Coordinates of N, CA and C in Angstrom, one line a residue:
Chain A
G1 N -1.9 -0.6 -21.4 CA -3.5 0.2 -21.1 C -3.5 0.7 -19.7
Q2 N -4.9 0.8 -19.1 CA -5.1 1.4 -17.5 C -6.5 0.6 -17.4
N3 N -6.7 0.2 -16.2 CA -7.7 -0.1 -16.0 C -8.0 0.1 -14.6
I4 N -9.1 0.9 -13.9 CA -9.7 1.7 -12.8 C -10.6 0.6 -12.3
D5 N -10.7 0.4 -11.1 CA -11.7 -0.9 -10.7 C -12.2 -0.2 -8.7
Q6 N -13.9 -0.3 -9.2 CA -14.7 0.0 -7.9 C -15.6 -0.7 -7.6
P7 N -16.4 -0.6 -6.4 CA -17.6 -1.4 -6.6 C -18.4 -0.9 -7.6
T8 N -19.6 -1.5 -7.4 CA -21.0 -0.8 -8.4 C -21.6 0.0 -7.5
E9 N -21.9 -1.0 -6.4 CA -23.0 -0.3 -5.3 C -22.6 -0.4 -3.7
M10 N -23.0 0.2 -3.2 CA -22.7 0.4 -1.7 C -24.0 1.2 -1.0
T11 N -23.9 0.3 0.4 CA -25.0 0.8 1.2 C -24.7 1.2 2.6
A12 N -24.9 2.0 3.2 CA -24.4 2.6 4.6 C -25.6 3.4 5.4
T13 N -25.7 3.1 6.6 CA -26.5 3.9 7.2 C -26.4 5.2 7.5
E14 N -27.0 6.1 7.8 CA -26.6 7.8 7.7 C -26.0 7.8 9.2
G15 N -25.1 8.5 9.7 CA -24.4 8.8 10.6 C -23.2 7.5 10.6
A16 N -22.8 6.7 9.9 CA -22.0 6.1 9.8 C -21.3 6.3 8.9
I17 N -19.9 5.2 8.9 CA -18.6 5.7 8.0 C -18.6 4.3 7.0
V18 N -18.2 4.8 5.9 CA -18.0 4.0 4.7 C -16.6 4.3 4.2
Q19 N -16.0 3.4 3.4 CA -14.8 3.7 2.9 C -15.3 3.0 1.0
I20 N -14.9 3.8 0.2 CA -14.8 3.1 -1.2 C -13.7 3.4 -1.3
N21 N -13.4 1.9 -2.4 CA -12.2 1.2 -2.5 C -12.0 1.7 -4.1
C22 N -10.8 1.8 -4.2 CA -10.3 2.0 -5.4 C -8.5 1.4 -6.1
T23 N -8.7 0.2 -7.0 CA -7.7 0.0 -7.1 C -7.8 0.6 -9.1
Y24 N -5.9 0.3 -9.1 CA -5.8 1.0 -10.7 C -4.6 0.4 -10.8
Q25 N -4.6 0.3 -12.5 CA -3.3 -0.3 -13.4 C -3.4 0.6 -13.8
T26 N -2.3 1.6 -14.3 CA -1.7 2.3 -15.3 C -0.7 3.1 -15.3
S27 N -0.3 3.3 -16.9 CA 1.4 4.1 -16.7 C 1.1 5.2 -17.1
G28 N 2.1 6.1 -16.2 CA 2.3 7.4 -16.1 C 1.5 7.7 -15.2
F29 N 1.1 7.5 -14.4 CA 0.6 7.7 -13.1 C 0.7 8.8 -12.2
N30 N -0.1 9.8 -12.9 CA 0.3 11.0 -12.0 C -0.6 11.7 -11.2
G31 N -1.6 11.0 -10.2 CA -2.3 12.0 -9.6 C -3.9 10.8 -9.6
L32 N -4.3 11.1 -8.2 CA -5.7 10.1 -8.1 C -7.0 11.4 -7.8
F33 N -7.5 11.4 -8.3 CA -9.0 12.4 -8.0 C -10.4 11.1 -7.7
W34 N -11.0 12.0 -6.8 CA -12.4 11.4 -6.0 C -13.3 12.4 -6.5
Y35 N -14.4 12.4 -7.3 CA -15.4 13.5 -7.5 C -17.0 13.0 -7.2
Q36 N -17.7 13.3 -6.9 CA -18.9 13.2 -6.5 C -19.8 13.5 -7.3
Q37 N -20.9 12.9 -7.8 CA -22.0 12.9 -8.7 C -23.6 12.5 -8.3
H38 N -24.3 13.4 -7.8 CA -25.6 13.2 -7.5 C -26.6 13.3 -9.1
A39 N -27.4 12.2 -8.9 CA -28.0 12.0 -9.9 C -28.6 13.0 -10.7
G40 N -27.7 12.8 -12.0 CA -28.9 14.1 -13.1 C -27.8 15.1 -13.0
E41 N -27.1 15.1 -12.2 CA -26.0 16.6 -12.1 C -25.0 16.0 -12.7
A42 N -23.9 17.5 -12.3 CA -22.4 17.3 -12.8 C -21.6 16.7 -12.2
P43 N -20.8 16.2 -12.3 CA -19.5 15.6 -11.0 C -18.8 16.8 -10.6
T44 N -18.9 16.4 -9.1 CA -18.1 17.8 -8.7 C -16.7 17.0 -8.1
F45 N -15.7 17.9 -8.2 CA -14.5 17.3 -7.4 C -14.4 17.1 -5.8
L46 N -13.7 16.0 -5.2 CA -13.7 15.8 -4.1 C -12.6 16.3 -3.3
S47 N -11.8 15.6 -3.6 CA -9.9 15.3 -3.1 C -9.1 14.8 -4.6
Y48 N -7.9 15.0 -4.3 CA -6.8 14.7 -4.7 C -5.8 14.4 -4.4
N49 N -4.7 13.2 -4.7 CA -3.8 12.7 -3.8 C -2.8 12.3 -4.9
V50 N -1.6 12.9 -4.9 CA -0.8 12.6 -6.4 C 0.6 11.8 -5.2
L51 N 0.7 12.3 -3.6 CA 1.8 11.8 -2.7 C 1.2 10.5 -1.8
D52 N 1.3 9.2 -1.5 CA 1.1 8.5 -0.6 C 0.7 9.0 0.7
G53 N -0.1 8.9 1.6 CA -1.1 9.4 2.3 C -2.4 9.4 2.5
L54 N -2.8 10.4 3.8 CA -3.8 10.6 3.6 C -4.1 12.0 3.6
E55 N -5.6 12.2 2.9 CA -5.6 13.8 3.1 C -7.3 13.8 3.5
E56 N -7.0 14.6 4.8 CA -8.3 15.3 5.1 C -9.1 16.4 4.8
K57 N -10.4 16.4 4.8 CA -11.2 17.6 4.2 C -12.3 17.4 5.0
G58 N -12.6 17.3 6.0 CA -13.7 17.5 6.6 C -14.3 16.3 6.7
R59 N -15.4 16.2 6.3 CA -15.9 14.9 7.3 C -15.5 13.8 5.6
F60 N -14.7 14.0 4.9 CA -14.5 13.4 3.8 C -13.1 13.1 3.4
S61 N -12.2 12.0 4.1 CA -10.6 11.9 3.9 C -10.2 10.5 2.5
S62 N -9.3 11.3 2.2 CA -8.6 10.3 0.8 C -7.5 9.4 0.9
F63 N -7.0 8.7 0.6 CA -5.6 7.8 0.6 C -5.7 7.0 -0.2
L64 N -4.0 7.0 -0.5 CA -3.5 6.6 -1.5 C -2.3 6.1 -1.5
S65 N -1.8 4.6 -2.1 CA -0.7 4.1 -2.2 C -0.3 3.7 -3.4
R66 N 0.7 4.7 -3.5 CA 1.2 4.6 -5.3 C 1.7 3.1 -5.6
S67 N 2.5 2.3 -4.5 CA 3.2 0.9 -4.8 C 1.9 -0.1 -4.6
K68 N 0.8 0.4 -3.9 CA -0.1 -0.8 -4.6 C -1.1 -0.4 -5.5
G69 N -0.8 0.9 -6.4 CA -2.3 1.0 -7.0 C -3.3 0.4 -6.2
Y70 N -3.7 1.4 -5.3 CA -4.9 1.7 -4.3 C -5.1 3.0 -3.7
S71 N -6.5 3.6 -3.9 CA -6.7 4.6 -3.1 C -8.1 4.2 -2.5
Y72 N -8.2 5.0 -1.4 CA -9.8 4.7 -0.6 C -10.6 6.2 -0.4
L73 N -11.9 6.4 -0.6 CA -12.6 7.7 -0.4 C -13.5 7.1 0.9
L74 N -12.9 8.1 2.3 CA -13.7 7.5 3.6 C -14.7 8.9 3.7
L75 N -16.1 8.7 4.4 CA -17.0 9.5 4.4 C -17.5 9.3 5.6
K76 N -17.5 10.2 6.6 CA -17.6 10.0 8.3 C -19.2 10.9 8.4
E77 N -19.5 10.3 9.5 CA -20.7 10.9 9.7 C -21.6 11.3 8.4
L78 N -22.1 10.3 7.9 CA -23.0 9.9 6.4 C -24.1 11.0 6.8
Q79 N -24.5 11.5 6.0 CA -25.6 12.0 5.5 C -26.6 11.8 4.8
M80 N -27.6 12.3 4.4 CA -28.7 11.2 3.3 C -28.1 12.4 2.0
K81 N -27.8 13.1 2.6 CA -27.6 13.9 0.9 C -26.0 13.4 0.5
D82 N -25.8 12.3 1.0 CA -24.0 11.5 0.9 C -24.7 10.3 -0.4
S83 N -25.6 10.2 -0.7 CA -26.5 9.3 -1.7 C -26.1 10.1 -2.8
A84 N -24.9 9.2 -3.5 CA -24.8 9.7 -5.1 C -23.8 8.9 -5.1
S85 N -23.0 8.9 -6.7 CA -21.9 8.4 -7.3 C -21.0 9.0 -6.4
Y86 N -19.9 8.1 -6.6 CA -18.4 8.4 -6.6 C -17.3 8.3 -7.2
L87 N -16.8 8.8 -8.2 CA -16.1 8.4 -9.2 C -14.5 8.9 -9.0
C88 N -13.7 7.6 -8.8 CA -12.7 7.1 -8.6 C -11.7 7.7 -10.1
A89 N -10.6 9.2 -10.4 CA -10.4 9.0 -11.5 C -8.7 9.5 -11.5
V90 N -7.9 8.2 -12.2 CA -6.2 8.6 -12.7 C -6.1 9.7 -13.8
R91 N -5.3 10.4 -13.5 CA -4.5 10.8 -14.0 C -3.1 10.5 -14.5
R92 N -3.1 10.5 -15.8 CA -1.6 9.7 -16.6 C -1.0 10.9 -17.4
D93 N 0.3 10.6 -17.7 CA 1.1 11.3 -18.4 C 1.8 12.4 -17.8
G94 N 1.3 12.8 -16.8 CA 1.4 14.0 -16.1 C 1.1 15.5 -16.5
G95 N 1.6 16.7 -16.6 CA 1.9 17.8 -16.7 C 0.5 18.3 -17.3
A96 N 0.4 19.1 -18.5 CA -0.9 20.2 -18.5 C -2.0 20.0 -18.5
T97 N -2.2 19.2 -19.3 CA -3.5 18.5 -20.1 C -4.4 17.8 -18.8
N98 N -4.2 17.3 -18.2 CA -4.8 17.0 -17.1 C -6.1 15.8 -17.3
K99 N -5.7 14.8 -18.4 CA -6.5 14.1 -18.8 C -6.3 12.9 -18.1
L100 N -7.8 13.0 -17.7 CA -8.3 12.1 -16.5 C -9.0 10.4 -17.2
I101 N -8.9 9.5 -16.5 CA -9.6 8.4 -17.1 C -10.0 8.2 -15.6
F102 N -11.7 7.7 -16.0 CA -12.2 7.6 -14.7 C -13.0 5.9 -14.3
G103 N -12.9 5.6 -13.2 CA -13.5 4.3 -12.7 C -15.2 4.2 -13.5
T104 N -15.6 3.2 -13.4 CA -16.9 3.8 -13.6 C -18.3 3.9 -12.4
G105 N -17.4 4.1 -11.3 CA -18.1 4.7 -9.9 C -18.8 3.8 -9.1
T106 N -18.9 4.2 -8.3 CA -20.2 3.5 -6.8 C -20.7 3.9 -7.0
L107 N -21.7 3.7 -6.2 CA -22.9 3.7 -6.4 C -23.4 4.0 -5.0
L108 N -23.3 5.3 -4.3 CA -24.0 4.7 -2.5 C -25.5 5.4 -2.2
A109 N -25.7 4.6 -1.0 CA -27.4 4.4 -1.0 C -27.2 4.7 0.4
V110 N -27.5 5.9 1.1 CA -27.2 5.9 2.8 C -28.4 6.1 3.2
Q111 N -29.2 5.2 3.9 CA -30.5 4.8 4.5 C -30.5 5.6 6.1
P112 N -32.2 5.6 6.4 CA -31.9 6.2 7.6 C -31.8 5.2 8.8
Chain B
D1 N -18.5 32.9 -9.8 CA -19.3 31.5 -9.7 C -18.5 31.0 -10.7
V2 N -17.9 30.2 -11.1 CA -16.8 29.2 -12.1 C -18.5 28.6 -12.7
K3 N -17.8 28.8 -14.0 CA -19.4 28.3 -14.8 C -18.9 27.3 -16.5
V4 N -19.1 26.3 -16.4 CA -19.4 25.7 -17.9 C -20.5 25.3 -18.1
T5 N -21.1 25.8 -19.0 CA -22.5 25.9 -20.1 C -23.1 25.0 -20.9
Q6 N -23.8 24.0 -21.2 CA -23.3 23.6 -22.0 C -24.7 23.8 -22.3
S7 N -25.3 24.1 -23.9 CA -26.5 24.6 -24.6 C -27.2 23.7 -24.9
S8 N -27.2 22.4 -24.8 CA -28.8 21.7 -24.9 C -28.7 20.8 -23.7
R9 N -29.8 20.8 -22.8 CA -29.8 19.8 -22.4 C -29.8 18.5 -22.4
Y10 N -31.4 18.7 -23.3 CA -31.8 17.3 -24.1 C -31.6 17.2 -25.6
L11 N -31.2 16.6 -26.6 CA -31.7 16.6 -27.9 C -32.3 15.5 -27.9
V12 N -32.9 15.3 -29.2 CA -33.4 14.1 -30.0 C -33.2 13.9 -31.5
K13 N -32.3 13.2 -32.0 CA -32.0 13.1 -33.2 C -32.6 12.0 -33.7
R14 N -32.6 12.2 -35.1 CA -32.4 11.1 -36.4 C -31.1 10.6 -36.8
T15 N -31.4 9.3 -36.7 CA -30.2 8.8 -37.8 C -29.7 9.3 -38.8
G16 N -28.0 9.6 -39.3 CA -27.7 10.4 -40.0 C -27.7 12.0 -39.7
E17 N -28.7 11.9 -38.7 CA -28.4 13.8 -38.8 C -27.2 14.3 -38.3
K18 N -26.4 15.5 -38.6 CA -25.4 16.3 -38.3 C -26.1 16.5 -36.7
V19 N -25.4 16.6 -35.7 CA -25.2 17.3 -34.8 C -24.7 18.0 -34.1
F20 N -24.5 19.2 -33.4 CA -23.6 20.0 -32.6 C -24.1 19.8 -31.5
L21 N -22.8 19.8 -30.2 CA -23.1 19.9 -28.9 C -22.1 21.3 -28.8
E22 N -22.5 22.6 -28.0 CA -21.7 23.7 -27.3 C -21.4 23.4 -26.1
C23 N -20.2 23.8 -25.5 CA -20.1 23.8 -24.7 C -19.0 25.7 -23.5
V24 N -19.5 26.1 -23.3 CA -18.9 27.5 -22.8 C -18.2 27.4 -21.7
Q25 N -17.3 28.2 -21.7 CA -16.6 28.5 -20.2 C -16.1 29.7 -19.9
D26 N -16.8 30.1 -18.7 CA -16.6 31.4 -19.0 C -14.8 31.4 -17.7
M27 N -14.0 31.1 -17.5 CA -13.0 31.2 -16.6 C -11.8 31.1 -17.1
D28 N -11.6 31.2 -18.5 CA -10.4 31.5 -19.2 C -9.5 30.4 -18.9
H29 N -9.8 28.8 -18.9 CA -9.6 27.7 -18.7 C -8.6 27.5 -20.2
E30 N -7.8 27.1 -20.2 CA -7.1 26.4 -21.5 C -7.2 25.1 -22.1
N31 N -7.3 24.2 -21.1 CA -8.3 23.0 -21.3 C -9.5 22.7 -21.2
M32 N -9.7 21.8 -22.2 CA -11.5 21.6 -22.4 C -11.2 20.4 -22.9
F33 N -12.7 19.9 -22.5 CA -12.8 18.0 -22.2 C -14.3 17.8 -23.1
W34 N -14.3 16.6 -23.9 CA -15.5 16.4 -24.0 C -15.3 14.9 -23.5
Y35 N -16.2 14.4 -22.6 CA -16.7 13.0 -22.5 C -18.0 12.6 -22.4
R36 N -18.0 11.2 -22.5 CA -19.7 10.8 -22.5 C -19.6 9.9 -21.5
Q37 N -20.6 9.4 -20.9 CA -21.1 8.7 -19.4 C -22.5 8.0 -19.9
D38 N -21.9 6.4 -19.5 CA -22.8 5.2 -20.2 C -22.7 4.3 -18.7
P39 N -24.0 4.2 -19.1 CA -24.3 3.1 -17.6 C -23.4 2.2 -17.7
G40 N -22.7 1.7 -16.5 CA -21.4 0.3 -16.8 C -20.3 0.8 -17.1
L41 N -20.1 1.4 -17.6 CA -19.0 2.3 -18.6 C -18.2 3.4 -18.0
G42 N -19.3 4.4 -17.4 CA -18.4 5.2 -16.6 C -18.1 6.7 -17.7
L43 N -17.0 7.4 -17.1 CA -17.3 8.4 -18.4 C -15.9 7.7 -19.2
R44 N -16.3 8.3 -20.2 CA -15.2 8.4 -21.1 C -14.6 9.4 -22.3
L45 N -13.5 9.6 -22.4 CA -13.0 10.6 -23.2 C -12.7 10.7 -24.4
I46 N -14.2 11.6 -25.4 CA -13.7 11.2 -26.5 C -12.6 12.3 -27.2
Y47 N -12.6 13.4 -26.8 CA -11.8 14.2 -27.3 C -11.1 15.7 -26.2
F48 N -9.9 15.6 -26.3 CA -9.5 17.4 -25.8 C -8.9 18.5 -26.4
S49 N -8.7 19.6 -25.7 CA -8.2 20.5 -26.1 C -6.8 21.5 -25.5
Y50 N -6.3 22.1 -25.8 CA -5.5 22.7 -24.5 C -4.7 24.0 -25.2
D51 N -5.5 24.7 -26.0 CA -5.6 25.3 -26.8 C -6.4 26.2 -27.8
V52 N -6.6 27.0 -28.2 CA -7.4 27.5 -29.3 C -6.5 26.5 -31.2
K53 N -7.8 26.2 -31.0 CA -7.4 25.9 -32.6 C -6.4 23.9 -32.7
M54 N -5.9 23.7 -31.0 CA -5.6 22.4 -31.0 C -6.4 21.3 -30.2
K55 N -6.4 20.5 -30.8 CA -7.2 19.3 -30.4 C -6.3 17.8 -30.6
E56 N -6.8 17.1 -29.7 CA -6.5 15.5 -29.5 C -7.5 14.7 -29.0
K57 N -7.2 13.4 -30.1 CA -7.7 12.4 -29.3 C -8.0 11.8 -28.2
G58 N -9.1 11.5 -27.3 CA -9.1 10.9 -26.6 C -9.4 9.2 -26.7
D59 N -10.0 8.6 -25.7 CA -10.2 7.0 -26.1 C -10.9 6.5 -27.0
I60 N -12.2 7.4 -27.0 CA -12.8 7.0 -28.2 C -13.5 7.7 -29.3
P61 N -12.8 8.4 -30.0 CA -12.9 9.7 -30.9 C -13.6 8.9 -31.9
E62 N -13.7 7.8 -32.6 CA -14.5 7.4 -34.1 C -15.9 7.6 -33.5
G63 N -16.1 8.5 -35.0 CA -17.6 9.0 -35.3 C -17.8 11.0 -34.3
Y64 N -16.9 11.1 -34.1 CA -16.6 12.3 -33.7 C -15.7 13.2 -34.0
S65 N -16.1 14.6 -33.9 CA -15.0 15.4 -34.2 C -15.0 16.8 -33.3
V66 N -14.2 17.6 -33.2 CA -14.7 18.6 -32.2 C -14.2 20.4 -33.1
S67 N -14.1 20.9 -32.8 CA -13.8 22.4 -32.8 C -13.8 23.5 -32.0
R68 N -12.3 24.4 -31.4 CA -12.0 25.0 -30.6 C -11.9 26.3 -31.7
E69 N -12.6 27.0 -32.2 CA -12.5 28.5 -32.9 C -11.8 29.6 -31.6
K70 N -12.4 29.4 -30.5 CA -12.4 30.3 -29.3 C -11.9 29.8 -28.0
K71 N -11.1 30.3 -27.4 CA -10.3 29.8 -25.8 C -12.0 29.3 -25.2
E72 N -13.0 30.0 -25.5 CA -14.5 29.3 -24.1 C -15.1 28.9 -24.6
R73 N -14.9 28.3 -25.6 CA -16.1 27.4 -26.9 C -15.2 26.2 -27.4
F74 N -16.0 25.1 -26.8 CA -15.3 23.7 -27.7 C -16.7 23.3 -28.2
S75 N -16.8 22.5 -29.2 CA -18.3 22.0 -29.8 C -17.7 21.2 -30.3
L76 N -18.4 19.6 -29.9 CA -18.5 18.2 -30.4 C -19.6 18.1 -31.4
I77 N -18.6 17.1 -32.7 CA -19.7 17.4 -33.7 C -19.9 16.0 -34.3
L78 N -21.1 15.7 -34.2 CA -21.5 14.3 -35.0 C -21.8 14.5 -36.2
E79 N -20.8 13.8 -37.0 CA -21.0 14.1 -38.5 C -22.5 12.8 -38.8
S80 N -22.4 12.5 -38.3 CA -24.1 11.5 -39.0 C -24.1 10.8 -37.8
A81 N -25.0 10.6 -37.0 CA -25.2 10.4 -35.9 C -26.2 9.1 -35.9
S82 N -25.2 8.4 -34.5 CA -26.1 6.4 -35.1 C -26.5 6.3 -33.5
T83 N -27.1 5.4 -33.5 CA -28.1 5.2 -32.2 C -27.1 4.5 -31.2
N84 N -26.1 4.4 -31.1 CA -24.9 4.5 -30.5 C -24.3 5.5 -30.1
Q85 N -24.5 6.3 -30.5 CA -24.1 7.6 -29.9 C -25.3 8.2 -29.0
T86 N -26.0 7.6 -28.5 CA -27.4 7.8 -27.6 C -26.4 7.7 -26.0
S87 N -26.2 9.0 -25.7 CA -25.5 9.1 -24.4 C -25.9 10.2 -23.5
M88 N -25.1 10.5 -22.6 CA -24.8 11.6 -21.5 C -24.0 12.1 -22.3
Y89 N -23.7 13.8 -22.4 CA -22.2 14.3 -22.9 C -22.2 15.3 -22.1
L90 N -20.9 15.2 -21.5 CA -20.2 15.9 -20.2 C -19.3 17.2 -21.4
C91 N -19.5 18.3 -21.0 CA -18.2 19.3 -21.2 C -17.0 19.7 -19.8
A92 N -16.4 19.1 -20.3 CA -15.4 20.1 -18.8 C -14.2 20.4 -19.1
S93 N -13.6 21.9 -18.1 CA -12.6 22.4 -18.6 C -11.7 22.4 -17.2
S94 N -10.2 23.2 -17.1 CA -9.5 23.0 -16.1 C -8.6 24.1 -17.2
V95 N -7.6 24.5 -15.6 CA -6.6 25.3 -16.0 C -5.0 24.2 -16.7
Q96 N -4.3 25.6 -17.1 CA -3.2 24.3 -17.8 C -1.9 24.6 -16.4
S97 N -2.2 23.6 -15.8 CA -0.7 23.1 -15.0 C -0.3 21.7 -14.3
S98 N 0.4 22.0 -13.7 CA 1.1 20.8 -13.6 C 0.4 20.0 -12.0
G99 N -0.4 21.5 -11.4 CA -1.0 20.9 -10.1 C -2.5 20.0 -10.4
A100 N -2.8 20.6 -8.9 CA -4.2 19.5 -8.8 C -5.1 20.3 -9.7
N101 N -4.9 20.3 -11.3 CA -6.3 20.9 -11.8 C -7.0 20.5 -12.0
V102 N -8.1 20.8 -11.2 CA -9.3 20.4 -10.9 C -10.1 20.5 -12.7
L103 N -11.1 19.7 -12.8 CA -12.2 19.6 -14.2 C -13.1 20.9 -13.2
T104 N -13.6 21.1 -13.9 CA -14.8 21.7 -13.9 C -15.8 21.1 -14.5
F105 N -16.9 20.4 -14.9 CA -18.3 19.9 -15.7 C -19.2 20.8 -15.5
G106 N -19.8 20.7 -17.2 CA -21.2 21.4 -17.4 C -22.2 20.4 -16.8
A107 N -23.4 20.6 -16.8 CA -24.6 19.9 -16.1 C -24.9 18.6 -17.4
G108 N -24.7 18.3 -18.1 CA -24.1 17.4 -19.3 C -25.2 17.8 -20.6
S109 N -25.5 17.2 -21.4 CA -26.1 16.6 -22.7 C -26.8 15.8 -22.9
R110 N -27.8 15.6 -22.7 CA -28.6 14.0 -22.8 C -28.8 13.5 -24.4
L111 N -28.2 13.2 -25.1 CA -28.7 12.6 -26.6 C -29.3 11.3 -27.0
T112 N -29.9 11.7 -27.8 CA -31.2 10.1 -27.9 C -31.1 10.3 -29.6
V113 N -30.6 9.0 -29.9 CA -30.7 9.4 -31.6 C -31.5 8.2 -31.7
L114 N -32.6 8.4 -32.4 CA -33.7 7.3 -33.4 C -33.6 6.4 -34.2

C-alpha cells in the first residue's frame, strides 16, 4: 500500500520562513510533487523532485530524501497570498500515466 | 493559456439519479483523471484514462464509471447517486511522458446528493 503524511495545519507570520514536511511509504516511487490550492480553487503545480536534493524556484524550495521517504516544501519571505493548502503527492509505478497519490494537505495560515 | 473545463461548478441531485460530470481539455493531453476531494481525506483517484476509449480504475472506482470517446473529453458517470457521493470532483489532464508530467486541474464540480 501507500501512505502519505503531512501536518494538517500550520500558522506562520508574514515575512517569515515556513517548512512543510511530508513523509511517505509507497512501492514503485517515481517522483514527488507539491501543489498549492487556494480555497475554492483548483490545485496548481509548485515543484517536482525525483532525485535526492533541493530544488529551488524563487521563494519556494522543495527537498527530497528517497532513502528516508521524506520531503519538505520551504516557503521564504511569506506573503499573505501564500495562505493556502499545500498538497504533497507521490507518483508511483513510473512511466506515462503519472498516477499521483495525494496526501491530505497542509492548510497554511499566514498572519500579519 | 492551457485549460481544463468542467461543465458544472455546482450540482444538486437526488438519491438514485444518474449524474454526468463532463470535463474538456484543450491541450491535446493523452492522460485524463477524475479525483474526488473530501475534508480530511485529500484527493482520491477514481478513474483515469491514457487514451481514447481506454480507462483504468483508480483507488475508489466503486459507484462510478467513465467514458472517453474523444481525446479532449472525459466524463464521470454516477449511475445511481448516493449521499456518500456528495463531494468536490476534480478533473485533471497531463501529457504522456516519463518526465515531470504535471497535472493541470479544472476548477472542480461540487456535487450535493440529497
